[in-house]
mmCIF file of C-alpha atoms and ligand atoms in Angstrom:
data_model
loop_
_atom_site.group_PDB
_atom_site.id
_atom_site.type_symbol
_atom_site.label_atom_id
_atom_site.label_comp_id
_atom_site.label_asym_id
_atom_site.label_seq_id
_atom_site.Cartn_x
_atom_site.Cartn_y
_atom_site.Cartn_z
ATOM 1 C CA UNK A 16 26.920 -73.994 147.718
ATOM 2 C CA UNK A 17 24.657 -71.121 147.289
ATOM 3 C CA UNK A 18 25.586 -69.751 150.653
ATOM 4 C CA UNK A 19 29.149 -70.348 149.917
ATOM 5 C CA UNK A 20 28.850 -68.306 146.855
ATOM 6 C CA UNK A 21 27.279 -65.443 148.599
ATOM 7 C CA UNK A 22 29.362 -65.394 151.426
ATOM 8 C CA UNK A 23 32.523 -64.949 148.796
ATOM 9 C CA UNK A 24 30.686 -62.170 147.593
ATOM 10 C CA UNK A 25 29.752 -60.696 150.254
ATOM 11 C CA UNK A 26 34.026 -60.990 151.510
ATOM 12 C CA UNK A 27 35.049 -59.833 148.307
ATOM 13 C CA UNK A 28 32.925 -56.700 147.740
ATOM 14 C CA UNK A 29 33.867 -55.903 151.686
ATOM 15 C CA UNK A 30 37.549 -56.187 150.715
ATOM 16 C CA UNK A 31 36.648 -53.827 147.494
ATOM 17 C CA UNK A 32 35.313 -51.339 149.794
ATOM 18 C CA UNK A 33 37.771 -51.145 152.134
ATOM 19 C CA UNK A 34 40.509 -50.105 149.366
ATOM 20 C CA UNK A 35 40.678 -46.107 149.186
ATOM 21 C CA UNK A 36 43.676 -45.958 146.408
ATOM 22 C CA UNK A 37 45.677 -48.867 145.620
ATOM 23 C CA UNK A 38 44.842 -50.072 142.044
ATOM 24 C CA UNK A 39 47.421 -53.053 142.509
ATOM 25 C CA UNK A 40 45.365 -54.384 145.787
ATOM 26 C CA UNK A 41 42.456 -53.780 143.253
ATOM 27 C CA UNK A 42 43.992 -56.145 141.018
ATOM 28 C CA UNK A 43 45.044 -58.562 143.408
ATOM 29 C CA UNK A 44 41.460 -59.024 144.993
ATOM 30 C CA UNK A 45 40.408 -59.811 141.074
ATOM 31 C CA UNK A 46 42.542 -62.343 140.752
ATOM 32 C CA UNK A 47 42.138 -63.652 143.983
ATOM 33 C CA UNK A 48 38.271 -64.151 143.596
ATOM 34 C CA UNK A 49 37.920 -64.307 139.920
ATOM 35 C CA UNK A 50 41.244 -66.351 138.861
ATOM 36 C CA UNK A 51 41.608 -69.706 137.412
ATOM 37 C CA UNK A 52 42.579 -70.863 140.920
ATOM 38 C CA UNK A 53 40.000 -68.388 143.030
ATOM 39 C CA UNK A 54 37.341 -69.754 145.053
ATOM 40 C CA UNK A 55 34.838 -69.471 142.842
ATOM 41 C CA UNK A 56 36.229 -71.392 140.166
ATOM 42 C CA UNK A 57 36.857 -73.906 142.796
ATOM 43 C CA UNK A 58 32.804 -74.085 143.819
ATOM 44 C CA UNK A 59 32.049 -74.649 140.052
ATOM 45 C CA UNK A 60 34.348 -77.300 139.975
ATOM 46 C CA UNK A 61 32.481 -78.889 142.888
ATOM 47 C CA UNK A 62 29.151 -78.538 140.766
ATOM 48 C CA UNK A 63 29.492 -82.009 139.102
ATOM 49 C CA UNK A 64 28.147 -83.603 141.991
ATOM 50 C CA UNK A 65 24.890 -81.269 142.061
ATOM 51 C CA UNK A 66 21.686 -82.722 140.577
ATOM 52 C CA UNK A 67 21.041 -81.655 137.461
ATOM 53 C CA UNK A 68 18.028 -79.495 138.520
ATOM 54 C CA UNK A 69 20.115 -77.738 141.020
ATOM 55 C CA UNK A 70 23.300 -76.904 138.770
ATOM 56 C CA UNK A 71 21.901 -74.379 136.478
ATOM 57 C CA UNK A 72 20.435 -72.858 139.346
ATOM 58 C CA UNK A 73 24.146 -72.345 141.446
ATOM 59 C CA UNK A 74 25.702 -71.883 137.741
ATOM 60 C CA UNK A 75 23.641 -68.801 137.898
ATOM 61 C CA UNK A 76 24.093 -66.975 141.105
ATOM 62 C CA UNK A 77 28.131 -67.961 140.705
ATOM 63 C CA UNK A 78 27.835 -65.758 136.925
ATOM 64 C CA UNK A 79 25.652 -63.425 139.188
ATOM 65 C CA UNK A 80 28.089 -63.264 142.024
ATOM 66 C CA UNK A 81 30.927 -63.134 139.565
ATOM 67 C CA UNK A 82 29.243 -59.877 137.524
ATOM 68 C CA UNK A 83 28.693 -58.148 140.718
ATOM 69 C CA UNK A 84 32.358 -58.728 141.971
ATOM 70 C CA UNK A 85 33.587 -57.398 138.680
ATOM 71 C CA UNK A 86 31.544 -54.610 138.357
ATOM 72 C CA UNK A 87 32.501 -53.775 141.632
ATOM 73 C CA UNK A 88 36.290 -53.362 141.318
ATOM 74 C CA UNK A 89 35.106 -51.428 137.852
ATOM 75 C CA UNK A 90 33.343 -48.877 139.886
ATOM 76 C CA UNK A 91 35.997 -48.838 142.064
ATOM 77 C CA UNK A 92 38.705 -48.650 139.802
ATOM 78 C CA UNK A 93 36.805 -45.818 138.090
ATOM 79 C CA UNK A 94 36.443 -44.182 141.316
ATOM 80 C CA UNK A 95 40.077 -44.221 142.045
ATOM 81 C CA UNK A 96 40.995 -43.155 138.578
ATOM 82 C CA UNK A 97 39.153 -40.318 138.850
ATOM 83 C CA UNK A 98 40.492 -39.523 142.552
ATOM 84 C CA UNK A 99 43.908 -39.716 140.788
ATOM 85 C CA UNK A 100 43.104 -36.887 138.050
ATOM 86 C CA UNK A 101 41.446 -34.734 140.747
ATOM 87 C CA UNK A 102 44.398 -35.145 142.836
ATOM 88 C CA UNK A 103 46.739 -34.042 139.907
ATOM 89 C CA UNK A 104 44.428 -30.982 139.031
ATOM 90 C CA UNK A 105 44.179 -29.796 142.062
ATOM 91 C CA UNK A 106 47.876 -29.857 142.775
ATOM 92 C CA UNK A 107 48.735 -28.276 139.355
ATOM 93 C CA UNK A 108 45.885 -25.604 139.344
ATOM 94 C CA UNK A 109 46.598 -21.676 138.882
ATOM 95 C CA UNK A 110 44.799 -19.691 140.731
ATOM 96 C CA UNK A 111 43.961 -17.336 138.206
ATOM 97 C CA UNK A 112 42.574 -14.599 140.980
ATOM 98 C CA UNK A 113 46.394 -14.199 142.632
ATOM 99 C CA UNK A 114 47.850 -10.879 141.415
ATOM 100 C CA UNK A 115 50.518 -10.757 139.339
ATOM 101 C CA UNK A 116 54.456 -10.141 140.303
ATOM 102 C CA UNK A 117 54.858 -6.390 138.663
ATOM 103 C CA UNK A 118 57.596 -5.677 136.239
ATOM 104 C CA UNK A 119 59.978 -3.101 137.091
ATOM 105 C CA UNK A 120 59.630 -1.003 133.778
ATOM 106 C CA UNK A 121 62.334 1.524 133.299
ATOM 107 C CA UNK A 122 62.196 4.732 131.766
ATOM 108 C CA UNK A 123 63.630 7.020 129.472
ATOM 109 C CA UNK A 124 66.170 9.264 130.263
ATOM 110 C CA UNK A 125 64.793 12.831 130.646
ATOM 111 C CA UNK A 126 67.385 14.239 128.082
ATOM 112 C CA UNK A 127 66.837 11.364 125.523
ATOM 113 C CA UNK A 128 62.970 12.081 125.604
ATOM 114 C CA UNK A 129 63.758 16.163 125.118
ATOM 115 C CA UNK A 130 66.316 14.717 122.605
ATOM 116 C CA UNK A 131 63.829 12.657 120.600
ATOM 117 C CA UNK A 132 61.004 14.899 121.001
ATOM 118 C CA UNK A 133 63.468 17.806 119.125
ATOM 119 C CA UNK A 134 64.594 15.123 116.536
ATOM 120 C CA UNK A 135 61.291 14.214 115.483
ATOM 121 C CA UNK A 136 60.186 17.747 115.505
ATOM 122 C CA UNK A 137 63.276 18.645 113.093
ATOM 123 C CA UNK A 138 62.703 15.294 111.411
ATOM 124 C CA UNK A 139 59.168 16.474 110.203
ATOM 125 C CA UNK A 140 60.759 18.806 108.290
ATOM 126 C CA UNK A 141 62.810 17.138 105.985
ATOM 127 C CA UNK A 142 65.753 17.178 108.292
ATOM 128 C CA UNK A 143 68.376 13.564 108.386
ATOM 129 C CA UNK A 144 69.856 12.643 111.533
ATOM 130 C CA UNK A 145 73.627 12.917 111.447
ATOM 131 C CA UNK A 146 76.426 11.125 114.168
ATOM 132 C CA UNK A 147 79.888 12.042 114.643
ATOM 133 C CA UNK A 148 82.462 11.104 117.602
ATOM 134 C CA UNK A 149 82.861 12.072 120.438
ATOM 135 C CA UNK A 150 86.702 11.872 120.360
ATOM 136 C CA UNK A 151 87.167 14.160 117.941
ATOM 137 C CA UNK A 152 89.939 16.142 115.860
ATOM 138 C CA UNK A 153 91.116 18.955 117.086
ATOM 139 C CA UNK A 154 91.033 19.672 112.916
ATOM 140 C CA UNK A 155 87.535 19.245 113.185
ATOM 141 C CA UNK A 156 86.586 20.559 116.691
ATOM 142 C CA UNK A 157 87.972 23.879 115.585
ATOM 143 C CA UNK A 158 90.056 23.941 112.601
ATOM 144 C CA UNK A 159 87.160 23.681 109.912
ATOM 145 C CA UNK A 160 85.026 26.404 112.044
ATOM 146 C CA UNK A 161 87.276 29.151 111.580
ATOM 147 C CA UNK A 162 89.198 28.437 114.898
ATOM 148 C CA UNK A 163 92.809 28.180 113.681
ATOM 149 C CA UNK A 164 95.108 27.699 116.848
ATOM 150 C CA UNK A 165 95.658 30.655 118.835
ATOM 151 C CA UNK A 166 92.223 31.918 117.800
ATOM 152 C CA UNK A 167 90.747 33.636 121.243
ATOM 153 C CA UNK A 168 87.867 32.281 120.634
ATOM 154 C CA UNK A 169 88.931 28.766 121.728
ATOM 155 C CA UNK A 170 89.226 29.565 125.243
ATOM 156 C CA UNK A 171 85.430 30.002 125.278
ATOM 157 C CA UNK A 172 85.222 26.057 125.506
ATOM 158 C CA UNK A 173 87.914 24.897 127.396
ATOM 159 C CA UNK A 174 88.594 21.583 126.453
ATOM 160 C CA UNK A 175 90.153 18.085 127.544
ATOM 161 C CA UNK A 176 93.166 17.311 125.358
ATOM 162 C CA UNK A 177 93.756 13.302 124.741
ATOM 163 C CA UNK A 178 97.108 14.121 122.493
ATOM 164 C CA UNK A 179 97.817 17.922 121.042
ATOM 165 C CA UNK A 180 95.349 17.142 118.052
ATOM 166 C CA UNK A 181 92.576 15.172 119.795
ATOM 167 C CA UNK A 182 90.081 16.084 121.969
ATOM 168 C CA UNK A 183 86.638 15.286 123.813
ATOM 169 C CA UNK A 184 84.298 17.285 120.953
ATOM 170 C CA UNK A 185 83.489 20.647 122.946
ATOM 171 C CA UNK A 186 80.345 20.742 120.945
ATOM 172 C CA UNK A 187 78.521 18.838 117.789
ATOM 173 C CA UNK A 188 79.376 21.606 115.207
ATOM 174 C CA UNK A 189 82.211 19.678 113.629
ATOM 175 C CA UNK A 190 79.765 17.423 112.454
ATOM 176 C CA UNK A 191 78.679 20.723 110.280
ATOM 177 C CA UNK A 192 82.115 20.324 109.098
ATOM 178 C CA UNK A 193 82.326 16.674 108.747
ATOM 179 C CA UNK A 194 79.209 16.118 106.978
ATOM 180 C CA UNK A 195 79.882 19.216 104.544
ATOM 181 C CA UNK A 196 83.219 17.114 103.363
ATOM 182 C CA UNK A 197 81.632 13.936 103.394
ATOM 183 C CA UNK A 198 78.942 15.302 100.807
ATOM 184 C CA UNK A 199 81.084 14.462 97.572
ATOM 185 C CA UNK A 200 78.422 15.752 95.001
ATOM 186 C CA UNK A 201 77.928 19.287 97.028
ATOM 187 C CA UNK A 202 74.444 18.859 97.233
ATOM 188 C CA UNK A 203 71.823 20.787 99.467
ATOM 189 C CA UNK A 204 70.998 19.011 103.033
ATOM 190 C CA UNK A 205 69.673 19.507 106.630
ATOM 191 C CA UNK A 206 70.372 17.717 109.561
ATOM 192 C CA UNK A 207 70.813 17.638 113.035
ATOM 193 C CA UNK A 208 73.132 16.120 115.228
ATOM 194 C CA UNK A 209 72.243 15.239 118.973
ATOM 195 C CA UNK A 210 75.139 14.089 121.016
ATOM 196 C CA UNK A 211 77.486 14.050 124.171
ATOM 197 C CA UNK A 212 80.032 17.300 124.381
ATOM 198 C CA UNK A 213 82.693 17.571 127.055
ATOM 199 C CA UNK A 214 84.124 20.755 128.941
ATOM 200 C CA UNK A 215 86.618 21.301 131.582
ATOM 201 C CA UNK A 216 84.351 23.157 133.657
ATOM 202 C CA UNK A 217 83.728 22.802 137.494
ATOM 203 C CA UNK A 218 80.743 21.117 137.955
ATOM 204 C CA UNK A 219 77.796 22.935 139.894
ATOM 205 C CA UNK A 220 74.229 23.289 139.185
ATOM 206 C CA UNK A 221 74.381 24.754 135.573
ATOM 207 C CA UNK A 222 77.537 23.580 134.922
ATOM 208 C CA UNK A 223 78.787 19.357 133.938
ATOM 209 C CA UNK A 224 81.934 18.655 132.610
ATOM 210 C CA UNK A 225 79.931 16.779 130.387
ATOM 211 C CA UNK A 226 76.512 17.676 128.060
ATOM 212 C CA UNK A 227 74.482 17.481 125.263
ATOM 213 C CA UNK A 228 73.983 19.587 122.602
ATOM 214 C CA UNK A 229 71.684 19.432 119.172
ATOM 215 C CA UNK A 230 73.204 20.957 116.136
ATOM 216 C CA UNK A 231 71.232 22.099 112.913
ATOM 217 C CA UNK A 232 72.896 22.551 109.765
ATOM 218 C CA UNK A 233 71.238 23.797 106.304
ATOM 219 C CA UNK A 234 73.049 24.106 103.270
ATOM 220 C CA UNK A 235 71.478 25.141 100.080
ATOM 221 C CA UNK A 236 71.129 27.520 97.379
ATOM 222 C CA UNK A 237 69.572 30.750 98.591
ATOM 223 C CA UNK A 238 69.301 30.077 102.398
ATOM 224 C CA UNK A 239 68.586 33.212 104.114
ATOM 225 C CA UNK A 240 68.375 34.435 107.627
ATOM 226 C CA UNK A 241 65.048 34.594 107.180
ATOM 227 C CA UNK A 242 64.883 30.858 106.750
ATOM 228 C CA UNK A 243 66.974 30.700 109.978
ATOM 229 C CA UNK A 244 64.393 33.117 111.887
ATOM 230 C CA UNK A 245 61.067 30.900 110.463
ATOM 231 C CA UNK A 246 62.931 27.643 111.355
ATOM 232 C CA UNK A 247 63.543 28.431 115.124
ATOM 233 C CA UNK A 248 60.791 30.324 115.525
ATOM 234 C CA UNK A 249 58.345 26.925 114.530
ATOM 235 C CA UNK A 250 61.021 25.106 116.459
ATOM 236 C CA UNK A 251 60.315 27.587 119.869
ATOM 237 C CA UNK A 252 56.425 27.132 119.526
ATOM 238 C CA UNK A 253 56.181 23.430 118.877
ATOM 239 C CA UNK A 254 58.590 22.990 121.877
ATOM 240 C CA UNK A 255 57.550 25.176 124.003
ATOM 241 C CA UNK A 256 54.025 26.553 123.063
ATOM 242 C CA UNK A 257 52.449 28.488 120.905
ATOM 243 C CA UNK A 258 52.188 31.139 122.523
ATOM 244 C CA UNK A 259 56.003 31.831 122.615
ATOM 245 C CA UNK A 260 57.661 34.550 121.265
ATOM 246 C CA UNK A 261 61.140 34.568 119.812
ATOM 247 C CA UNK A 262 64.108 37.018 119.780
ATOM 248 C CA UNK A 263 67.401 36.967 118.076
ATOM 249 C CA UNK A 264 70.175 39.301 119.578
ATOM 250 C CA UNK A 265 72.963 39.800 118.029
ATOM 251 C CA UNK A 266 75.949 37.443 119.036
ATOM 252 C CA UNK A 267 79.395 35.819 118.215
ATOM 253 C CA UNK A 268 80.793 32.089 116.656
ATOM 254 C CA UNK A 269 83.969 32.115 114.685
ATOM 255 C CA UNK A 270 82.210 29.677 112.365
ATOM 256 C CA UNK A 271 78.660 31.600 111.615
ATOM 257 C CA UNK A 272 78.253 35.662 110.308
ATOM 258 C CA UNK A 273 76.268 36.872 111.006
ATOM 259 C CA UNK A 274 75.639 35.342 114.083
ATOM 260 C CA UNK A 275 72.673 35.352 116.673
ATOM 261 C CA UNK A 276 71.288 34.085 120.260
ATOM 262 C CA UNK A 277 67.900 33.294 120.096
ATOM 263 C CA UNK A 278 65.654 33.737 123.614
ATOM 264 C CA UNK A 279 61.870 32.878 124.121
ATOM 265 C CA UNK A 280 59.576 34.386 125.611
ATOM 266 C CA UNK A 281 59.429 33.213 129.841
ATOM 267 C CA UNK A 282 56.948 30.449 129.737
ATOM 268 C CA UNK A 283 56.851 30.640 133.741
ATOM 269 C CA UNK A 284 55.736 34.160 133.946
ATOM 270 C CA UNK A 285 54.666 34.449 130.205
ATOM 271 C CA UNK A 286 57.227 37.849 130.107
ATOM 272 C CA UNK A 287 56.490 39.557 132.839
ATOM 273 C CA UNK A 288 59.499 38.814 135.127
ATOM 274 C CA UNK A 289 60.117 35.771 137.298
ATOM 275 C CA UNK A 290 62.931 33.479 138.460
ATOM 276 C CA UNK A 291 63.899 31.559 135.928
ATOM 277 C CA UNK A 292 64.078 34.170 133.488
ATOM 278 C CA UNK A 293 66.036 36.351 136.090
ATOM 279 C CA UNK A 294 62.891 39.069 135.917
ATOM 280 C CA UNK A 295 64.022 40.142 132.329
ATOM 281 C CA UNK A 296 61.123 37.926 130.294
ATOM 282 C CA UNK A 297 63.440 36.041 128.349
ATOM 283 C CA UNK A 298 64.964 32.739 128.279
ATOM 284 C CA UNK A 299 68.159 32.418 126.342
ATOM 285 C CA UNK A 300 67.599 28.776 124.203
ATOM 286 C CA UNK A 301 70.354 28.661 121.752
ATOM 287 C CA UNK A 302 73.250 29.993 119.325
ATOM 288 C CA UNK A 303 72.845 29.976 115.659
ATOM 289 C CA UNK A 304 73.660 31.817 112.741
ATOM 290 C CA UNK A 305 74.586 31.817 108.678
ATOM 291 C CA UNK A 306 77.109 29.810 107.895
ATOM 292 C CA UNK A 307 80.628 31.650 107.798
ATOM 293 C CA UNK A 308 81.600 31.299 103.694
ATOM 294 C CA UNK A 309 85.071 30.743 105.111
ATOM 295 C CA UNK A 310 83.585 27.851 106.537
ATOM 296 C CA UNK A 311 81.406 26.401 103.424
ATOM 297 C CA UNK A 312 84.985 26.807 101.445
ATOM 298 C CA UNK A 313 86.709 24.902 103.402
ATOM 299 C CA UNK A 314 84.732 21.957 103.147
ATOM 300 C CA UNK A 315 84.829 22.360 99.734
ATOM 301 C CA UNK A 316 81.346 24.226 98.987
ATOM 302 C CA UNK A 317 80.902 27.310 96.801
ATOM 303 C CA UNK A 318 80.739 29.895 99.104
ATOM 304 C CA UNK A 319 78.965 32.120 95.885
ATOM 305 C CA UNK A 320 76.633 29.327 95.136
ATOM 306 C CA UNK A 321 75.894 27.928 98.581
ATOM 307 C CA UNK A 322 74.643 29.297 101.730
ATOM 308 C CA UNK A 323 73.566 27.361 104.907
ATOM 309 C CA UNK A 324 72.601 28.380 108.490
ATOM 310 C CA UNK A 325 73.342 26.447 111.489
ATOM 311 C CA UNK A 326 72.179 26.250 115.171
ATOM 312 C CA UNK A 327 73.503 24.726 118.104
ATOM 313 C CA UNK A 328 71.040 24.214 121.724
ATOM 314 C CA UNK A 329 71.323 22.261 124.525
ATOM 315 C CA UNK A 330 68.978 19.140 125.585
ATOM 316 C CA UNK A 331 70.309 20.023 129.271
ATOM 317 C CA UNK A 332 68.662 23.321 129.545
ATOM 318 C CA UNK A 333 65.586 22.766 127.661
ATOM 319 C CA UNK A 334 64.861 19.348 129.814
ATOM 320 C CA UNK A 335 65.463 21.834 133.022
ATOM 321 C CA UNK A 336 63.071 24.274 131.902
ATOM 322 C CA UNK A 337 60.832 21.880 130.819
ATOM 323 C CA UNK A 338 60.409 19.589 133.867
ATOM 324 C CA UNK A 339 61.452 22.439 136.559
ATOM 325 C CA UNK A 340 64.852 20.470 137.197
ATOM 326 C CA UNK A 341 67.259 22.924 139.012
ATOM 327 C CA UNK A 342 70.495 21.375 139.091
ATOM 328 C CA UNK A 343 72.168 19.429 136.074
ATOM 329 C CA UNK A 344 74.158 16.963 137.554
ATOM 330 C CA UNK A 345 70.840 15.147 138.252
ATOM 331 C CA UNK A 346 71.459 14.110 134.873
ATOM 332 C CA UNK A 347 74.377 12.511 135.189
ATOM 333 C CA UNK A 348 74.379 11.258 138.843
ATOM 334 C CA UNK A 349 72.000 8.363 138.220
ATOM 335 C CA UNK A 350 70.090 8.186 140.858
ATOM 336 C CA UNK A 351 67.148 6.105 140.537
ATOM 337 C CA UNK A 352 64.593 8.055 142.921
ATOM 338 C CA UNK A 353 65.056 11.140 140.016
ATOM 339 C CA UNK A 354 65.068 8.888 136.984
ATOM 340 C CA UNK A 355 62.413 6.700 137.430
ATOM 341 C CA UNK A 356 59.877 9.725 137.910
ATOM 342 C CA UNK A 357 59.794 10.286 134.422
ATOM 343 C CA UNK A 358 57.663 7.814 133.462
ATOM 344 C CA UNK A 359 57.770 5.602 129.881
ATOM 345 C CA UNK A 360 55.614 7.364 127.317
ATOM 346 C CA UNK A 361 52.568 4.429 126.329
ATOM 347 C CA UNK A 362 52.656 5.305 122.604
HETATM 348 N N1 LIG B 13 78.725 25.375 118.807
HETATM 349 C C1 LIG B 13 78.196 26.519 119.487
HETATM 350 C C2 LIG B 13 78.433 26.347 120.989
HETATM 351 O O1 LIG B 13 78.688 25.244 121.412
HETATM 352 C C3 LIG B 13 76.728 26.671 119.219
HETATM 353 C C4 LIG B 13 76.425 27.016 117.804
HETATM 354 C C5 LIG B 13 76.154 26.042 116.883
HETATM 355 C C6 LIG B 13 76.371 28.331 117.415
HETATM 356 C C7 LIG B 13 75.868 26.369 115.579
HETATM 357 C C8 LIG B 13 76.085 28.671 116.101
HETATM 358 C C9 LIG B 13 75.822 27.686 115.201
HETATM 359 O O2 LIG B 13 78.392 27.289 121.725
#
């Protein structure tokens, strides 16, 4: 009996070992030996006829044979339990070495970086941000800035007509005129006004049928041209360095008097001649003047009580000197090899 019990042992912990990953077969070989109806039960059966000496003895090594079977498919089961998670692990590991995919950032539009670099220059000064549309009035456009029809002065921006009395805004000054109406107590105010403006012109490279331009507009009591003068001339050397010089020649808009160009000093060949500032040492930047009374009446302001001064520039130009861009349809063209050189700003 003894070697009967062994030699199940012996069969069974073979048949363990030869399973690599089948928990079921597992199962099947513990039933199989260590059921009700397995072998070994059968032997113990058999034990009655032993002598009484004897049956502890074979009682023993069939609990002995029986503990080692078990523990056995334990140790196996273990084994392939384990075998399973390691499997799983592996299969669902990151490699946390592996570069990453790069994002495609994008980046801002050159003019909308000039643009917000102006705004939040004009912005720390106590200036509001102020919108109007771009398919405009052609009361607005030119009507309210002393540019009656017929005026001469209207073929200076020649315009795209939608119906006889609306246009494509040739430039952001009728928002000077729209916010002036709009301010229903009459009170004192500065904005600016960035935005899209439309001309028929040919397109080349200084010319687009379509531009931007940033409007200033302060109206107060006692604004002087002196107030005009110290505005751009903070403006010029923020923007542009402070080493820059301004100038303000004289100049004409139906809707400022007097009125004035302003130029800086070349920043390429700091005044003594170059390219870009076709060897005279200046760089015209922008039109601006003191608001024509005509104009502050007709929004309703008192032209005795109020004064204002406006300025118009464009992002275009300044974004060409800035970055050494020499032809402005870049702008507009949207090509991808020019855009994306102007890289996203980290702040
Ligand atoms: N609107 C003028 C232009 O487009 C510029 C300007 C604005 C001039 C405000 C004076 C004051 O040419």
């Amino acid at each position: 009996m003894k070697e009967r019990l062994q030699a199940l042992q012996q069969e069974a912990v073979a048949k363990i070992n030869e399973i690599t990953d089948d928990l079921k077969q597992l199962n099947e070989i513990r039933i199989s030996y260590l059921g009700k109806k397995g072998p070994i039960t059968e032997v113990l059966k058999g034990m009655g006829a032993l002598s009484a000496e004897e049956r502890p003895k074979i009682g023993a090594i069939a609990n002995e044979v029986r503990t080692v079977i078990q523990e056995k498919i334990e140790q196996k089961t273990k084994a392939i339990e384990e075998a399973i998670i390691q499997k799983k692990l592996a299969s669902e590991a990151i490699d946390v070495t592996l570069p990453g995919r790069p994002q495609f950032l994008g980046s801002k539009h050159p003019l909308t970086i000039v643009i917000e670099e102006i705004e939040d220059l004009f912005i720390g000064m106590g200036y509001e941000i102020a919108e109007g549309p771009e398919v405009e009035s052609d009361y607005f456009n030119f009507e309210m800035l002393n540019l009656p029809k017929g005026h001469p002065a209207r073929d200076m921006q020649d315009s795209f007509y939608i119906t006889e009395e609306i246009l494509l805004r040739t430039h952001t000054s009728p928002v000077q005129a729209r916010t002036m109406v709009g301010k229903k107590n009459k009170e004192s105010f500065k904005i600016i006004c960035p935005g899209k403006v439309f001309r028929r012109d040919d397109d080349d490279a200084t010319h687009s049928h379509q531009f931007t331009q940033i409007e200033g507009l302060v109206v107060g009591e006692n604004i002087r041209m002196s107030d005009l003068k110290g505005t751009l001339e903070v403006f010029a050397k923020k923007m542009f360095g402070p080493e820059r010089e301004i100038r303000l020649r004289p100049s004409f808009f139906p809707f400022t008097e007097p009125s004035v160009e302003m130029d800086i000093s070349c920043m390429m060949c700091a005044g003594n001649g170059c390219k870009t500032c076709k060897h005279t040492g200046w760089i015209e930047i922008l039109g601006a003047g003191m608001v024509h009374p005509h104009v502050l009446e007709m929004a309703g302001y008192h032209s005795k009580k109020f004064s204002g001064f406006a300025f118009g520039m464009g992002p275009d130009r300044i974004a060409m000197l800035k970055y050494g861009i020499h032809d402005i349809r870049h702008f507009y063209t949207n090509d991808i090899r020019f855009l994306s050189q102007f890289k996203p700003s980290m702040d």
